[in-house]
PDB file of C-alpha atoms and ligand atoms in Angstrom:
ATOM      1  CA  UNK X  27       7.725 -18.602   5.293  1.00 97.00           C
ATOM      2  CA  UNK X  28      10.982 -19.748   6.882  1.00 98.00           C
ATOM      3  CA  UNK X  29      13.425 -21.943   4.985  1.00 98.00           C
ATOM      4  CA  UNK X  30      16.069 -23.623   7.136  1.00 98.00           C
ATOM      5  CA  UNK X  31      18.805 -25.157   5.009  1.00 98.00           C
ATOM      6  CA  UNK X  32      21.114 -27.790   6.500  1.00 98.00           C
ATOM      7  CA  UNK X  33      24.146 -29.545   4.959  1.00 98.00           C
ATOM      8  CA  UNK X  34      22.532 -32.939   4.646  1.00 98.00           C
ATOM      9  CA  UNK X  35      19.598 -35.171   5.529  1.00 98.00           C
ATOM     10  CA  UNK X  36      20.903 -36.065   8.993  1.00 98.00           C
ATOM     11  CA  UNK X  37      21.302 -32.454  10.067  1.00 98.00           C
ATOM     12  CA  UNK X  38      17.893 -31.550   8.623  1.00 98.00           C
ATOM     13  CA  UNK X  39      16.358 -34.308  10.766  1.00 98.00           C
ATOM     14  CA  UNK X  40      18.295 -33.273  13.843  1.00 98.00           C
ATOM     15  CA  UNK X  41      17.129 -29.688  13.500  1.00 98.00           C
ATOM     16  CA  UNK X  42      13.494 -30.733  12.941  1.00 98.00           C
ATOM     17  CA  UNK X  43      13.492 -33.190  15.874  1.00 98.00           C
ATOM     18  CA  UNK X  44      14.909 -30.543  18.202  1.00 98.00           C
ATOM     19  CA  UNK X  45      12.331 -28.038  16.964  1.00 98.00           C
ATOM     20  CA  UNK X  46       9.440 -30.428  17.642  1.00 98.00           C
ATOM     21  CA  UNK X  47      10.782 -31.504  21.053  1.00 98.00           C
ATOM     22  CA  UNK X  48      11.151 -27.844  22.074  1.00 98.00           C
ATOM     23  CA  UNK X  49       7.579 -27.100  21.046  1.00 98.00           C
ATOM     24  CA  UNK X  50       6.268 -30.052  23.073  1.00 98.00           C
ATOM     25  CA  UNK X  51       8.409 -29.136  26.088  1.00 98.00           C
ATOM     26  CA  UNK X  52       7.337 -25.496  25.988  1.00 97.00           C
ATOM     27  CA  UNK X  53       3.646 -26.376  25.790  1.00 97.00           C
ATOM     28  CA  UNK X  54       2.492 -25.431  29.278  1.00 91.00           C
ATOM     29  CA  UNK X  55      -1.261 -25.668  28.723  1.00 91.00           C
ATOM     30  CA  UNK X  56      -3.279 -28.456  30.263  1.00 91.00           C
ATOM     31  CA  UNK X  57      -4.907 -29.371  26.968  1.00 95.00           C
ATOM     32  CA  UNK X  58      -2.728 -31.746  24.963  1.00 98.00           C
ATOM     33  CA  UNK X  59      -0.172 -30.671  22.388  1.00 98.00           C
ATOM     34  CA  UNK X  60      -1.666 -31.707  19.047  1.00 98.00           C
ATOM     35  CA  UNK X  61       0.905 -32.951  16.545  1.00 98.00           C
ATOM     36  CA  UNK X  62       0.239 -33.799  12.886  1.00 98.00           C
ATOM     37  CA  UNK X  63       2.520 -36.467  11.431  1.00 98.00           C
ATOM     38  CA  UNK X  64       3.539 -37.808   8.011  1.00 98.00           C
ATOM     39  CA  UNK X  65       4.837 -41.097   6.670  1.00 96.00           C
ATOM     40  CA  UNK X  66       7.472 -41.596   3.961  1.00 94.00           C
ATOM     41  CA  UNK X  67      11.251 -41.777   4.044  1.00 95.00           C
ATOM     42  CA  UNK X  68      11.676 -38.058   4.822  1.00 97.00           C
ATOM     43  CA  UNK X  69      10.540 -38.167   8.482  1.00 98.00           C
ATOM     44  CA  UNK X  70      12.310 -41.425   9.468  1.00 98.00           C
ATOM     45  CA  UNK X  71      15.427 -39.647  10.793  1.00 98.00           C
ATOM     46  CA  UNK X  72      13.207 -37.269  12.780  1.00 98.00           C
ATOM     47  CA  UNK X  73      11.298 -40.175  14.316  1.00 98.00           C
ATOM     48  CA  UNK X  74      14.545 -41.919  15.284  1.00 98.00           C
ATOM     49  CA  UNK X  75      15.821 -38.824  17.045  1.00 98.00           C
ATOM     50  CA  UNK X  76      12.532 -38.148  18.838  1.00 98.00           C
ATOM     51  CA  UNK X  77      12.483 -41.763  20.059  1.00 98.00           C
ATOM     52  CA  UNK X  78      16.044 -41.405  21.373  1.00 98.00           C
ATOM     53  CA  UNK X  79      15.192 -38.146  23.155  1.00 98.00           C
ATOM     54  CA  UNK X  80      12.037 -39.726  24.575  1.00 98.00           C
ATOM     55  CA  UNK X  81      13.995 -42.715  25.953  1.00 98.00           C
ATOM     56  CA  UNK X  82      16.551 -40.341  27.463  1.00 98.00           C
ATOM     57  CA  UNK X  83      13.774 -38.392  29.198  1.00 98.00           C
ATOM     58  CA  UNK X  84      14.333 -35.259  27.111  1.00 98.00           C
ATOM     59  CA  UNK X  85      10.820 -35.144  25.677  1.00 98.00           C
ATOM     60  CA  UNK X  86       7.611 -36.735  26.874  1.00 98.00           C
ATOM     61  CA  UNK X  87       4.620 -37.734  24.728  1.00 98.00           C
ATOM     62  CA  UNK X  88       2.308 -38.188  27.724  1.00 97.00           C
ATOM     63  CA  UNK X  89       0.351 -35.053  26.843  1.00 97.00           C
ATOM     64  CA  UNK X  90       0.639 -35.323  23.040  1.00 98.00           C
ATOM     65  CA  UNK X  91      -2.211 -36.255  20.690  1.00 98.00           C
ATOM     66  CA  UNK X  92      -1.263 -37.164  17.122  1.00 98.00           C
ATOM     67  CA  UNK X  93      -3.125 -37.068  13.823  1.00 98.00           C
ATOM     68  CA  UNK X  94      -1.576 -38.701  10.783  1.00 98.00           C
ATOM     69  CA  UNK X  95      -1.830 -37.173   7.347  1.00 98.00           C
ATOM     70  CA  UNK X  96      -3.086 -40.035   5.275  1.00 97.00           C
ATOM     71  CA  UNK X  97      -3.713 -43.745   4.760  1.00 97.00           C
ATOM     72  CA  UNK X  98      -4.077 -45.979   1.730  1.00 97.00           C
ATOM     73  CA  UNK X  99      -7.616 -47.132   1.023  1.00 97.00           C
ATOM     74  CA  UNK X 100      -8.263 -50.847   1.227  1.00 95.00           C
ATOM     75  CA  UNK X 101      -5.209 -52.134   3.021  1.00 93.00           C
ATOM     76  CA  UNK X 102      -5.545 -53.345   6.621  1.00 95.00           C
ATOM     77  CA  UNK X 103      -3.503 -52.141   9.633  1.00 93.00           C
ATOM     78  CA  UNK X 104      -1.353 -55.253   9.709  1.00 93.00           C
ATOM     79  CA  UNK X 105      -0.280 -54.882   6.052  1.00 94.00           C
ATOM     80  CA  UNK X 106       3.385 -53.870   6.197  1.00 92.00           C
ATOM     81  CA  UNK X 107       2.746 -50.996   3.760  1.00 93.00           C
ATOM     82  CA  UNK X 108      -0.188 -49.488   5.616  1.00 95.00           C
ATOM     83  CA  UNK X 109       0.654 -46.141   7.111  1.00 96.00           C
ATOM     84  CA  UNK X 110      -0.732 -47.434  10.429  1.00 97.00           C
ATOM     85  CA  UNK X 111       1.946 -50.150  10.348  1.00 97.00           C
ATOM     86  CA  UNK X 112       4.639 -47.666   9.302  1.00 96.00           C
ATOM     87  CA  UNK X 113       3.858 -45.303  12.169  1.00 98.00           C
ATOM     88  CA  UNK X 114       3.841 -48.022  14.819  1.00 98.00           C
ATOM     89  CA  UNK X 115       6.925 -49.718  13.409  1.00 97.00           C
ATOM     90  CA  UNK X 116       8.968 -46.518  13.028  1.00 97.00           C
ATOM     91  CA  UNK X 117       7.688 -44.422  15.888  1.00 98.00           C
ATOM     92  CA  UNK X 118       4.829 -45.143  18.263  1.00 98.00           C
ATOM     93  CA  UNK X 119       5.964 -48.612  19.390  1.00 98.00           C
ATOM     94  CA  UNK X 120       9.303 -47.186  20.514  1.00 98.00           C
ATOM     95  CA  UNK X 121       8.022 -44.293  22.618  1.00 98.00           C
ATOM     96  CA  UNK X 122       7.947 -44.998  26.338  1.00 98.00           C
ATOM     97  CA  UNK X 123       4.937 -42.840  27.203  1.00 97.00           C
ATOM     98  CA  UNK X 124       2.727 -42.447  24.109  1.00 98.00           C
ATOM     99  CA  UNK X 125      -0.865 -43.306  24.982  1.00 98.00           C
ATOM    100  CA  UNK X 126      -2.405 -45.527  22.276  1.00 98.00           C
ATOM    101  CA  UNK X 127      -5.734 -43.724  22.691  1.00 98.00           C
ATOM    102  CA  UNK X 128      -4.007 -40.471  21.656  1.00 98.00           C
ATOM    103  CA  UNK X 129      -2.965 -41.850  18.247  1.00 98.00           C
ATOM    104  CA  UNK X 130      -5.277 -40.957  15.360  1.00 98.00           C
ATOM    105  CA  UNK X 131      -4.852 -42.495  11.902  1.00 98.00           C
ATOM    106  CA  UNK X 132      -7.507 -42.565   9.187  1.00 98.00           C
ATOM    107  CA  UNK X 133      -8.994 -46.044   8.778  1.00 97.00           C
ATOM    108  CA  UNK X 134      -8.256 -47.226   5.248  1.00 96.00           C
ATOM    109  CA  UNK X 135     -10.630 -50.183   5.671  1.00 97.00           C
ATOM    110  CA  UNK X 136     -13.672 -48.040   6.323  1.00 97.00           C
ATOM    111  CA  UNK X 137     -16.822 -48.774   4.357  1.00 96.00           C
ATOM    112  CA  UNK X 138     -17.944 -45.163   4.749  1.00 97.00           C
ATOM    113  CA  UNK X 139     -15.089 -42.897   3.667  1.00 97.00           C
ATOM    114  CA  UNK X 140     -17.198 -39.739   3.872  1.00 97.00           C
ATOM    115  CA  UNK X 141     -18.090 -40.350   7.518  1.00 98.00           C
ATOM    116  CA  UNK X 142     -14.558 -41.466   8.389  1.00 98.00           C
ATOM    117  CA  UNK X 143     -13.142 -38.208   7.004  1.00 98.00           C
ATOM    118  CA  UNK X 144     -15.834 -35.974   8.540  1.00 98.00           C
ATOM    119  CA  UNK X 145     -15.259 -37.634  11.938  1.00 98.00           C
ATOM    120  CA  UNK X 146     -11.519 -37.048  11.594  1.00 98.00           C
ATOM    121  CA  UNK X 147     -12.015 -33.340  10.955  1.00 98.00           C
ATOM    122  CA  UNK X 148     -14.439 -33.147  13.893  1.00 98.00           C
ATOM    123  CA  UNK X 149     -11.961 -34.889  16.181  1.00 98.00           C
ATOM    124  CA  UNK X 150      -9.179 -32.468  15.211  1.00 98.00           C
ATOM    125  CA  UNK X 151     -11.549 -29.581  15.923  1.00 98.00           C
ATOM    126  CA  UNK X 152     -12.520 -31.103  19.298  1.00 98.00           C
ATOM    127  CA  UNK X 153      -8.911 -30.642  20.450  1.00 97.00           C
ATOM    128  CA  UNK X 154      -8.887 -27.034  19.294  1.00 97.00           C
ATOM    129  CA  UNK X 155      -6.959 -27.759  16.096  1.00 98.00           C
ATOM    130  CA  UNK X 156      -3.433 -28.913  15.367  1.00 98.00           C
ATOM    131  CA  UNK X 157      -0.535 -27.090  17.006  1.00 98.00           C
ATOM    132  CA  UNK X 158       2.188 -28.308  14.678  1.00 98.00           C
ATOM    133  CA  UNK X 159       1.800 -30.346  11.502  1.00 98.00           C
ATOM    134  CA  UNK X 160       4.988 -31.986  10.295  1.00 98.00           C
ATOM    135  CA  UNK X 161       4.863 -33.034   6.643  1.00 98.00           C
ATOM    136  CA  UNK X 162       6.849 -34.283   3.706  1.00 97.00           C
ATOM    137  CA  UNK X 163       6.113 -33.709   0.036  1.00 95.00           C
ATOM    138  CA  UNK X 164       6.071 -35.835  -3.084  1.00 94.00           C
ATOM    139  CA  UNK X 165       8.219 -35.073  -6.133  1.00 94.00           C
ATOM    140  CA  UNK X 166       5.109 -33.518  -7.716  1.00 94.00           C
ATOM    141  CA  UNK X 167       4.684 -31.310  -4.658  1.00 96.00           C
ATOM    142  CA  UNK X 168       1.826 -33.243  -3.109  1.00 94.00           C
ATOM    143  CA  UNK X 169       1.316 -32.545   0.563  1.00 96.00           C
ATOM    144  CA  UNK X 170      -0.260 -35.556   2.306  1.00 95.00           C
ATOM    145  CA  UNK X 171      -2.049 -37.171  -0.666  1.00 95.00           C
ATOM    146  CA  UNK X 172      -3.214 -33.874  -2.139  1.00 96.00           C
ATOM    147  CA  UNK X 173      -2.081 -34.423  -5.692  1.00 94.00           C
ATOM    148  CA  UNK X 174      -1.706 -31.591  -8.227  1.00 96.00           C
ATOM    149  CA  UNK X 175      -4.981 -29.741  -8.816  1.00 97.00           C
ATOM    150  CA  UNK X 176      -6.490 -30.637  -5.455  1.00 97.00           C
ATOM    151  CA  UNK X 177      -8.187 -27.531  -4.096  1.00 97.00           C
ATOM    152  CA  UNK X 178      -5.987 -25.468  -1.830  1.00 98.00           C
ATOM    153  CA  UNK X 179      -8.936 -25.255   0.576  1.00 97.00           C
ATOM    154  CA  UNK X 180      -9.655 -29.019   0.543  1.00 98.00           C
ATOM    155  CA  UNK X 181     -10.590 -30.868   3.720  1.00 98.00           C
ATOM    156  CA  UNK X 182     -10.017 -34.486   4.751  1.00 98.00           C
ATOM    157  CA  UNK X 183     -11.373 -36.801   2.072  1.00 98.00           C
ATOM    158  CA  UNK X 184     -10.894 -39.544  -0.476  1.00 97.00           C
ATOM    159  CA  UNK X 185      -8.145 -38.965  -3.050  1.00 97.00           C
ATOM    160  CA  UNK X 186      -7.245 -40.641  -6.341  1.00 95.00           C
ATOM    161  CA  UNK X 187      -3.509 -41.197  -6.638  1.00 95.00           C
ATOM    162  CA  UNK X 188      -1.806 -40.220  -9.868  1.00 92.00           C
ATOM    163  CA  UNK X 189       0.085 -42.764 -11.946  1.00 94.00           C
ATOM    164  CA  UNK X 190       3.275 -40.828 -11.157  1.00 92.00           C
ATOM    165  CA  UNK X 191       2.752 -41.197  -7.406  1.00 91.00           C
ATOM    166  CA  UNK X 192       1.928 -44.889  -7.754  1.00 95.00           C
ATOM    167  CA  UNK X 193       5.141 -45.379  -9.736  1.00 95.00           C
ATOM    168  CA  UNK X 194       7.205 -43.503  -7.117  1.00 91.00           C
ATOM    169  CA  UNK X 195       5.584 -45.430  -4.235  1.00 92.00           C
ATOM    170  CA  UNK X 196       5.872 -48.791  -6.029  1.00 94.00           C
ATOM    171  CA  UNK X 197       9.350 -49.135  -4.506  1.00 91.00           C
ATOM    172  CA  UNK X 198       7.518 -50.364  -1.400  1.00 90.00           C
ATOM    173  CA  UNK X 199       5.203 -52.690  -3.358  1.00 93.00           C
ATOM    174  CA  UNK X 200       7.672 -54.940  -5.191  1.00 93.00           C
ATOM    175  CA  UNK X 201       8.243 -52.238  -7.850  1.00 95.00           C
ATOM    176  CA  UNK X 202       4.782 -52.922  -9.282  1.00 95.00           C
ATOM    177  CA  UNK X 203       2.696 -49.692  -9.563  1.00 96.00           C
ATOM    178  CA  UNK X 204      -0.445 -51.803  -9.990  1.00 95.00           C
ATOM    179  CA  UNK X 205       0.003 -53.116  -6.454  1.00 94.00           C
ATOM    180  CA  UNK X 206      -0.028 -49.558  -5.020  1.00 95.00           C
ATOM    181  CA  UNK X 207      -3.577 -48.699  -3.932  1.00 96.00           C
ATOM    182  CA  UNK X 208      -5.245 -46.331  -6.400  1.00 96.00           C
ATOM    183  CA  UNK X 209      -6.938 -44.306  -3.673  1.00 97.00           C
ATOM    184  CA  UNK X 210      -6.186 -42.987  -0.226  1.00 97.00           C
ATOM    185  CA  UNK X 211      -7.800 -41.036   2.582  1.00 98.00           C
ATOM    186  CA  UNK X 212      -5.978 -37.794   3.253  1.00 98.00           C
ATOM    187  CA  UNK X 213      -6.223 -34.624   5.246  1.00 98.00           C
ATOM    188  CA  UNK X 214      -6.856 -31.657   2.954  1.00 98.00           C
ATOM    189  CA  UNK X 215      -4.603 -28.737   2.181  1.00 98.00           C
ATOM    190  CA  UNK X 216      -7.033 -26.618   4.219  1.00 98.00           C
ATOM    191  CA  UNK X 217      -6.723 -29.055   7.126  1.00 98.00           C
ATOM    192  CA  UNK X 218      -2.935 -28.678   7.093  1.00 98.00           C
ATOM    193  CA  UNK X 219      -2.925 -24.916   6.685  1.00 98.00           C
ATOM    194  CA  UNK X 220      -5.427 -24.510   9.554  1.00 98.00           C
ATOM    195  CA  UNK X 221      -2.669 -25.769  11.879  1.00 98.00           C
ATOM    196  CA  UNK X 222      -0.885 -23.150  13.936  1.00 98.00           C
ATOM    197  CA  UNK X 223       2.462 -24.190  12.492  1.00 98.00           C
ATOM    198  CA  UNK X 224       3.472 -26.386   9.557  1.00 98.00           C
ATOM    199  CA  UNK X 225       6.959 -27.887   9.301  1.00 98.00           C
ATOM    200  CA  UNK X 226       7.743 -29.585   5.991  1.00 98.00           C
ATOM    201  CA  UNK X 227      10.854 -31.708   5.373  1.00 98.00           C
ATOM    202  CA  UNK X 228      12.300 -31.600   1.866  1.00 98.00           C
ATOM    203  CA  UNK X 229      15.513 -33.447   1.049  1.00 98.00           C
ATOM    204  CA  UNK X 230      17.381 -34.791  -1.945  1.00 98.00           C
ATOM    205  CA  UNK X 231      17.890 -33.793  -5.587  1.00 98.00           C
ATOM    206  CA  UNK X 232      14.624 -35.424  -6.642  1.00 97.00           C
ATOM    207  CA  UNK X 233      12.685 -32.847  -4.572  1.00 98.00           C
ATOM    208  CA  UNK X 234      14.523 -29.788  -5.955  1.00 98.00           C
ATOM    209  CA  UNK X 235      11.716 -28.759  -8.332  1.00 98.00           C
ATOM    210  CA  UNK X 236       9.138 -29.219  -5.602  1.00 98.00           C
ATOM    211  CA  UNK X 237      11.152 -27.115  -3.159  1.00 98.00           C
ATOM    212  CA  UNK X 238      11.486 -24.299  -5.720  1.00 98.00           C
ATOM    213  CA  UNK X 239       7.739 -24.467  -6.418  1.00 98.00           C
ATOM    214  CA  UNK X 240       6.997 -24.351  -2.680  1.00 98.00           C
ATOM    215  CA  UNK X 241       9.224 -21.374  -1.967  1.00 98.00           C
ATOM    216  CA  UNK X 242       9.492 -19.362  -5.192  1.00 98.00           C
ATOM    217  CA  UNK X 243       6.653 -20.478  -7.450  1.00 97.00           C
ATOM    218  CA  UNK X 244       3.222 -18.914  -7.761  1.00 97.00           C
ATOM    219  CA  UNK X 245       0.598 -20.091  -5.318  1.00 98.00           C
ATOM    220  CA  UNK X 246      -1.071 -22.663  -7.516  1.00 97.00           C
ATOM    221  CA  UNK X 247      -3.161 -25.791  -7.230  1.00 97.00           C
ATOM    222  CA  UNK X 248      -0.649 -27.364  -9.651  1.00 97.00           C
ATOM    223  CA  UNK X 249       1.843 -27.507  -6.779  1.00 98.00           C
ATOM    224  CA  UNK X 250      -0.342 -28.009  -3.724  1.00 97.00           C
ATOM    225  CA  UNK X 251       2.684 -27.448  -1.451  1.00 97.00           C
ATOM    226  CA  UNK X 252       2.710 -23.808  -2.638  1.00 98.00           C
ATOM    227  CA  UNK X 253      -0.333 -23.165  -0.387  1.00 98.00           C
ATOM    228  CA  UNK X 254       2.195 -22.896   2.440  1.00 98.00           C
ATOM    229  CA  UNK X 255       3.090 -19.436   1.136  1.00 98.00           C
ATOM    230  CA  UNK X 256      -0.281 -18.259   2.478  1.00 97.00           C
ATOM    231  CA  UNK X 257       0.411 -19.687   5.941  1.00 98.00           C
ATOM    232  CA  UNK X 258       1.697 -17.464   8.695  1.00 96.00           C
ATOM    233  CA  UNK X 259       3.695 -20.176  10.451  1.00 93.00           C
ATOM    234  CA  UNK X 260       5.219 -22.324   7.718  1.00 98.00           C
ATOM    235  CA  UNK X 261       8.753 -23.654   7.973  1.00 98.00           C
ATOM    236  CA  UNK X 262      10.597 -25.652   5.353  1.00 98.00           C
ATOM    237  CA  UNK X 263      13.507 -27.707   6.698  1.00 98.00           C
ATOM    238  CA  UNK X 264      15.640 -28.869   3.801  1.00 98.00           C
ATOM    239  CA  UNK X 265      19.070 -30.098   2.823  1.00 98.00           C
ATOM    240  CA  UNK X 266      21.546 -28.657   0.332  1.00 98.00           C
ATOM    241  CA  UNK X 267      20.713 -31.275  -2.272  1.00 98.00           C
ATOM    242  CA  UNK X 268      17.102 -30.095  -2.452  1.00 98.00           C
ATOM    243  CA  UNK X 269      18.163 -26.481  -3.102  1.00 98.00           C
ATOM    244  CA  UNK X 270      19.388 -27.118  -6.654  1.00 98.00           C
ATOM    245  CA  UNK X 271      16.489 -25.343  -8.365  1.00 98.00           C
ATOM    246  CA  UNK X 272      16.345 -22.283  -6.092  1.00 98.00           C
ATOM    247  CA  UNK X 273      17.779 -19.091  -7.495  1.00 98.00           C
ATOM    248  CA  UNK X 274      21.144 -18.161  -5.998  1.00 98.00           C
ATOM    249  CA  UNK X 275      19.537 -15.072  -4.459  1.00 98.00           C
ATOM    250  CA  UNK X 276      16.867 -17.073  -2.652  1.00 98.00           C
ATOM    251  CA  UNK X 277      19.377 -19.633  -1.449  1.00 98.00           C
ATOM    252  CA  UNK X 278      21.714 -16.942  -0.110  1.00 98.00           C
ATOM    253  CA  UNK X 279      18.864 -15.013   1.494  1.00 98.00           C
ATOM    254  CA  UNK X 280      17.747 -17.959   3.608  1.00 98.00           C
ATOM    255  CA  UNK X 281      21.284 -19.054   4.474  1.00 97.00           C
ATOM    256  CA  UNK X 282      21.898 -15.562   5.766  1.00 98.00           C
ATOM    257  CA  UNK X 283      18.664 -14.946   7.641  1.00 98.00           C
ATOM    258  CA  UNK X 284      18.648 -18.422   9.239  1.00 98.00           C
ATOM    259  CA  UNK X 285      22.408 -18.626   9.878  1.00 97.00           C
ATOM    260  CA  UNK X 286      21.902 -19.180  13.626  1.00 98.00           C
ATOM    261  CA  UNK X 287      19.942 -22.356  12.818  1.00 98.00           C
ATOM    262  CA  UNK X 288      22.716 -23.962  10.800  1.00 97.00           C
ATOM    263  CA  UNK X 289      24.013 -27.072  12.623  1.00 95.00           C
TER     264      UNK X 289
HETATM  265  C1  GLP S   9       3.699 -40.287   0.130  1.00 81.56           C
HETATM  266  C2  GLP S   9       2.907 -39.714   1.289  1.00 81.56           C
HETATM  267  C3  GLP S   9       3.270 -38.278   1.548  1.00 81.56           C
HETATM  268  C4  GLP S   9       4.774 -38.146   1.612  1.00 81.56           C
HETATM  269  C5  GLP S   9       5.351 -38.500   0.272  1.00 81.56           C
HETATM  270  C6  GLP S   9       6.860 -38.314   0.183  1.00 81.56           C
HETATM  271  O1  GLP S   9       3.101 -40.121  -1.100  1.00 81.56           O
HETATM  272  N1  GLP S   9       1.502 -39.799   1.116  1.00 81.56           N
HETATM  273  O2  GLP S   9       2.656 -37.850   2.741  1.00 81.56           O
HETATM  274  O3  GLP S   9       5.137 -36.850   1.990  1.00 81.56           O
HETATM  275  O4  GLP S   9       5.045 -39.854   0.033  1.00 81.56           O
HETATM  276  O5  GLP S   9       7.538 -39.447   0.615  1.00 81.56           O
HETATM  277  P1  GLP S   9       9.067 -39.510   0.844  1.00 81.56           P
HETATM  278  O6  GLP S   9       9.340 -38.775   2.106  1.00 81.56           O
HETATM  279  O7  GLP S   9       9.356 -40.982   0.997  1.00 81.56           O
HETATM  280  O8  GLP S   9       9.742 -38.917  -0.322  1.00 81.56           O
END
């Protein structure tokens, strides 16, 4: 696992956006570059930078297919808290050459969640898998909506959200946890770790425990993000604030070994 530590959120996003743009630009195969994407506040700065680069002609999305991580169950596309809405509002609508038919987001209004999720897995497989999955994590270490104790080999499926997650996410639902959907569709931990590369953004003091669990903890279903330790191409991009629970040795090790990446 690589851990790239930057001074602050902005630099973390700049580094991650450059990393993704380079991967897309260096993809010389005819088949599309397959990019997994998250929602949440963590990736917003990355999306803004990728949009800017796209408008300046520095990266093209013409040959990129995307798969989003998750979607709330039971809220329609046009709801301003659906992840479909978030992705279009923060990213897709601003790209000059993203093909709408290349955007894949789980349908939270499906009346057959099992089929919806099986079809999603099959569609990912039909492209030969995901090249790079960008992710964020929750304060409890959830990756996508894989809450603590979700199997580390789980596939795309229906998930119950914990009370903690509904409380954290209630900031987008008028601060009322009851208004946050109780279930979501989500790619599994196995779906994410099947990707060739996984790039997870972790910033802020409130994620410090989760970052330590991801990097230093035991591989455990209690912290589903810890599955990344078993992945051969996992990168954590983080800021200083999120490093508060790492041991000094770990912190110094990654600062040293990744010093060329420091912006
Ligand atoms: C939600 C999403 C996750 C996301 C997490 C963290 O629960 N389902 O995919 O990573 O929030 O969000 P934030 O980046 O806003 O802290």
